[in-house]
PDB file of C-alpha atoms in Angstrom:
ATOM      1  CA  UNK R   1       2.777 -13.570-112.883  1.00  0.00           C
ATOM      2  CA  UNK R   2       1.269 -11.011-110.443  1.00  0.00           C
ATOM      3  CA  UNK R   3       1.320  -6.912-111.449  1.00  0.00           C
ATOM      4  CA  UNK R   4       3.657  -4.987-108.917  1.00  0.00           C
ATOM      5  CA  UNK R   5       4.234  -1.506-108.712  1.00  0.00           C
ATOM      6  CA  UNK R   6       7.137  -1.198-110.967  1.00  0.00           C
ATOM      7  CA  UNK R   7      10.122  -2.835-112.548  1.00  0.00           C
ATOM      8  CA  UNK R   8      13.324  -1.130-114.282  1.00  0.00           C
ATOM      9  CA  UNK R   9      16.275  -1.244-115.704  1.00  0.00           C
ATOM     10  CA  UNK R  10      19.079   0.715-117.587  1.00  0.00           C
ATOM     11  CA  UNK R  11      22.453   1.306-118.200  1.00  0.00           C
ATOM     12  CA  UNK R  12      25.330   3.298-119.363  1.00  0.00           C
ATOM     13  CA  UNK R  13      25.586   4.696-123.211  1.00  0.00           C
ATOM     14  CA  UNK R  14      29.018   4.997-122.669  1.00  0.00           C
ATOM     15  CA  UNK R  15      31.596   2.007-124.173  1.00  0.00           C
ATOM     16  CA  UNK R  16      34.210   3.180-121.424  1.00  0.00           C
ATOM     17  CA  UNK R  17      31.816   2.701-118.815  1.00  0.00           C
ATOM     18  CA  UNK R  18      30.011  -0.569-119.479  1.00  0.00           C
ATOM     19  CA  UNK R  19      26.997  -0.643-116.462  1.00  0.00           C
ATOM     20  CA  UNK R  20      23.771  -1.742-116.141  1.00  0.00           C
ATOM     21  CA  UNK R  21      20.975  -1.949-113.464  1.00  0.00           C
ATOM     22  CA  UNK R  22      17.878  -3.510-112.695  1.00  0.00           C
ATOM     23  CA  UNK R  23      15.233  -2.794-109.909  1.00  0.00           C
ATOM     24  CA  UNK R  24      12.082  -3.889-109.156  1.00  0.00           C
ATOM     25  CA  UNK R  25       8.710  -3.550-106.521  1.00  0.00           C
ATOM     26  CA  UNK R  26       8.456  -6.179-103.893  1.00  0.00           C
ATOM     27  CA  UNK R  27       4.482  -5.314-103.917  1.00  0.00           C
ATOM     28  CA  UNK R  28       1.410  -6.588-105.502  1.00  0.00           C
ATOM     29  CA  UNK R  29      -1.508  -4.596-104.610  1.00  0.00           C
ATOM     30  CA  UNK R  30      -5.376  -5.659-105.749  1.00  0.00           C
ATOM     31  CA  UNK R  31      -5.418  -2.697-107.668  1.00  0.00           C
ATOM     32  CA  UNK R  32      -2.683  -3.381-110.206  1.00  0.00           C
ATOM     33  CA  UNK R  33      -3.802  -6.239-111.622  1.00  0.00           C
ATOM     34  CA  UNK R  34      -5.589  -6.024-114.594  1.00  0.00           C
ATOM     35  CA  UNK R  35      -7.067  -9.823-115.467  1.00  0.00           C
ATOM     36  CA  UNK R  36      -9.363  -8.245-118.740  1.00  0.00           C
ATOM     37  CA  UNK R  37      -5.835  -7.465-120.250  1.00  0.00           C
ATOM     38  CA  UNK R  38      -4.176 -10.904-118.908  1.00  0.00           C
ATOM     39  CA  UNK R  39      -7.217 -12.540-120.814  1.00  0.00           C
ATOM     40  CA  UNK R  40      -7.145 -10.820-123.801  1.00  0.00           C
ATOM     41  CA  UNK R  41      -3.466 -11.649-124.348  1.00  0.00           C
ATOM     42  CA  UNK R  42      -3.588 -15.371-123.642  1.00  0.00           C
ATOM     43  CA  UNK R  43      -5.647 -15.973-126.562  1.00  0.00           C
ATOM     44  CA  UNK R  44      -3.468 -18.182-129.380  1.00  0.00           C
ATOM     45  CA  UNK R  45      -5.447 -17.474-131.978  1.00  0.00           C
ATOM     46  CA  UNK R  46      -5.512 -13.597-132.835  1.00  0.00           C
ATOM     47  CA  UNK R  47      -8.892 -14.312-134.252  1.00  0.00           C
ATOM     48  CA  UNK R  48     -10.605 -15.056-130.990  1.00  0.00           C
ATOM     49  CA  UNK R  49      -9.015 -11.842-129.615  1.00  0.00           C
ATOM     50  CA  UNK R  50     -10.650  -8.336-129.732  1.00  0.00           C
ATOM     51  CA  UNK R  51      -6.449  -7.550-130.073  1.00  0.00           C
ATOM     52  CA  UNK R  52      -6.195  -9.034-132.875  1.00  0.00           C
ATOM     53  CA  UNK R  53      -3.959  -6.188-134.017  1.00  0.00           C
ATOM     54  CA  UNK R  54      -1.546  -7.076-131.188  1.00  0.00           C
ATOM     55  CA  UNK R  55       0.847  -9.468-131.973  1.00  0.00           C
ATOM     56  CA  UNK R  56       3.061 -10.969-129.478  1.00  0.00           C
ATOM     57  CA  UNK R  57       6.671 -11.969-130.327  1.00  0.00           C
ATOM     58  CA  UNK R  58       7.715 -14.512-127.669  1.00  0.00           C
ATOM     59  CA  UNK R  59       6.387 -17.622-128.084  1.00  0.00           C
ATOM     60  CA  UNK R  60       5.437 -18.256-124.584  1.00  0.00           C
ATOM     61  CA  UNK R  61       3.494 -15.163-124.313  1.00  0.00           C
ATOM     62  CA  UNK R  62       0.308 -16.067-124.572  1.00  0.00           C
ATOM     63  CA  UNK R  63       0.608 -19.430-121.973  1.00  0.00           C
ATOM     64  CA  UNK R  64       2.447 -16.288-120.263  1.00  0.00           C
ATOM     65  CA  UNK R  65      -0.818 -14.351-120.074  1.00  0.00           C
ATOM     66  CA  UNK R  66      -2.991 -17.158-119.523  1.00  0.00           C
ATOM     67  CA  UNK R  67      -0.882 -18.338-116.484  1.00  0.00           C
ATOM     68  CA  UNK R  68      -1.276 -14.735-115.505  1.00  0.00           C
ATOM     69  CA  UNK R  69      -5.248 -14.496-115.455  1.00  0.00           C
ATOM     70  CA  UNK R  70      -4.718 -17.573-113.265  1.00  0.00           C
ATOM     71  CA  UNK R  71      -2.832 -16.226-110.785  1.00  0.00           C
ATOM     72  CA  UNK R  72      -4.464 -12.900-110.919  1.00  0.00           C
ATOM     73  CA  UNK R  73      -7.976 -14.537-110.325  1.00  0.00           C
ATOM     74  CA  UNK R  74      -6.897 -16.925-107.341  1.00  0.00           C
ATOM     75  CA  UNK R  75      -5.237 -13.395-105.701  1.00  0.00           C
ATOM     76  CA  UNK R  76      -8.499 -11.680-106.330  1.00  0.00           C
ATOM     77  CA  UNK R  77     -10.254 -14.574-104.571  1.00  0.00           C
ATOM     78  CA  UNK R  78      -7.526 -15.013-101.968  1.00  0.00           C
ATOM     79  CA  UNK R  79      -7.839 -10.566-101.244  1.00  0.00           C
ATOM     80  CA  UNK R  80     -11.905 -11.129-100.997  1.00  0.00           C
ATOM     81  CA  UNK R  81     -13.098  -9.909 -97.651  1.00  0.00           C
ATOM     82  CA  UNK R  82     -16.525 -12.027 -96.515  1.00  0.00           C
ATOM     83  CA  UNK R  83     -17.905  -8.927 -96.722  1.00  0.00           C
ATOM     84  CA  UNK R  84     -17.026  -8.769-100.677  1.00  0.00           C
ATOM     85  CA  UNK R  85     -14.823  -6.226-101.008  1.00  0.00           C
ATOM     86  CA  UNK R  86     -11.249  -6.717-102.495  1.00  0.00           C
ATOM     87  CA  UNK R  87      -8.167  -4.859-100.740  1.00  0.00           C
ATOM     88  CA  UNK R  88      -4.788  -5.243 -99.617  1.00  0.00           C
ATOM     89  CA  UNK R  89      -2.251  -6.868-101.552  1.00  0.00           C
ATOM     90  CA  UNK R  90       0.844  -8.623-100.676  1.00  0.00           C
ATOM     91  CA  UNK R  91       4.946  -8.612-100.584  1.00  0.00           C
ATOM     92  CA  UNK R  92       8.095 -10.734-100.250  1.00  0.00           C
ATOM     93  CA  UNK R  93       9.264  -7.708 -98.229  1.00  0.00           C
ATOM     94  CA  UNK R  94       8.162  -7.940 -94.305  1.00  0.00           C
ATOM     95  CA  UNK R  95       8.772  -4.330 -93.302  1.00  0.00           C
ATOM     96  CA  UNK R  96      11.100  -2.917 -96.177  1.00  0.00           C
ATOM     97  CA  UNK R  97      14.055  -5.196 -95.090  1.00  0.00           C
ATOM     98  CA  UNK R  98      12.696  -8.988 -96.411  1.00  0.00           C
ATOM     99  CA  UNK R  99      12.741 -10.221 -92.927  1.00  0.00           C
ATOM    100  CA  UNK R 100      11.165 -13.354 -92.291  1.00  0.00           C
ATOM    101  CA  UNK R 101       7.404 -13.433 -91.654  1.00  0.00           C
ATOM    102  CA  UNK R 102       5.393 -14.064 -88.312  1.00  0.00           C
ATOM    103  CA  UNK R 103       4.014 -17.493 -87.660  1.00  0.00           C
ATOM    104  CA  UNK R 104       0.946 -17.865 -89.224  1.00  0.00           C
ATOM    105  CA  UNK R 105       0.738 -15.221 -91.200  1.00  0.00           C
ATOM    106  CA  UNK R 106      -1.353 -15.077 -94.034  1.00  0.00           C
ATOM    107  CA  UNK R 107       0.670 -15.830 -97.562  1.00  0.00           C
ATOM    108  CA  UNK R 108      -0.344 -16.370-101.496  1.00  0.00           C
ATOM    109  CA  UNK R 109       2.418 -17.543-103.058  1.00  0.00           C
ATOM    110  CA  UNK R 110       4.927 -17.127-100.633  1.00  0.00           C
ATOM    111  CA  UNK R 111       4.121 -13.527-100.371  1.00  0.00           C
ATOM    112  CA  UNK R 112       2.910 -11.932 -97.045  1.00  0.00           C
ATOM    113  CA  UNK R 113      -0.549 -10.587 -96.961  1.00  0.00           C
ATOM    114  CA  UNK R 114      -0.389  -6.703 -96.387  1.00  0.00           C
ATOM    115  CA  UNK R 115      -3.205  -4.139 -95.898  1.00  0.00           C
ATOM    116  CA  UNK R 116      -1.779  -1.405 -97.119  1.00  0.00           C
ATOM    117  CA  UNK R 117       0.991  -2.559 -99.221  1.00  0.00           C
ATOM    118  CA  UNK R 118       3.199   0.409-100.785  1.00  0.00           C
ATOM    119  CA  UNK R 119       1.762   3.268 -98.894  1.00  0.00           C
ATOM    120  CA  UNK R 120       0.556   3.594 -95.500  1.00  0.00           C
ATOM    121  CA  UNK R 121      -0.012   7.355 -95.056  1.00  0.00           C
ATOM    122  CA  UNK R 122      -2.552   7.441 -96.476  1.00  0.00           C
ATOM    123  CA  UNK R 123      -3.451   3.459 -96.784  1.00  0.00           C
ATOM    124  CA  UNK R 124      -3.180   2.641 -99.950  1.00  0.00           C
ATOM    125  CA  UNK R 125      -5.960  -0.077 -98.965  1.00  0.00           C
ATOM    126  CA  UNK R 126      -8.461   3.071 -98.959  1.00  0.00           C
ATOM    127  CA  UNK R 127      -7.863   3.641-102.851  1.00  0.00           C
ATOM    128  CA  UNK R 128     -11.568   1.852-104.006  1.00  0.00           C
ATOM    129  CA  UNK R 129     -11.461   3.178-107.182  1.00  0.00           C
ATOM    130  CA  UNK R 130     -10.409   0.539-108.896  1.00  0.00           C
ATOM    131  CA  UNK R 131     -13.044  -1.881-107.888  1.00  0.00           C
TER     132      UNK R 131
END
């Protein structure tokens, strides 16, 4: 229910040559998440929505959503330095090769806390735009 930094997939055109493919990020950084979105679309009731417009077609999506915002909060609270500020993120991918994590490292989720998760050079932790 977290934001990463991507997911795909695709596929051939091509009857002959029946293929398909899916890929996606192993890591959620602060800075993806977006929980005015995740609350917008849990509402049930398009009334109570400023999106009233939008209409969601699955009819999980807006439990979906609202399971989202959850999630998305607790990692916000679970990123927050005691200083205040909000960085880092975290992954299911210890180094690029899902190895498994040091003892006692710090997890949400199952995923392993990262300070600069995605890039390093530069730290992706630096980007404080977003808060």
């Amino acid at each position: 229910y977290l934001m990463s930094w991507y997911w795909s997939f695709g596929g051939s055109q091509h009857d002959k040559y029946p293929w398909a493919w899916v890929i996606g990020c192993s890591h959620t950084h602060f800075g993806y998440q977006n929980p005015f979105a995740a609350w917008a679309l849990s509402k049930t009731n398009p009334e109570e929505s400023m999106f009233a417009a939008v209409k969601q077609r699955a009819p999980s999506a807006a439990q979906d959503w609202s399971t989202s915002l959850t999630q998305q909060k607790a990692y916000y609270k679970w990123l927050q330095s005691a200083e205040g500020a909000i960085g880092g993120g975290a992954t299911n991918s210890n180094h690029g090769r899902y190895l498994a994590y040091p003892a006692g490292a710090a997890t949400f989720k199952g995923l392993l806390y990262q300070q600069a998760p995605v890039y390093e050079d530069p730290p992706s932790n630096l980007w404080f735009g977003w808060q």
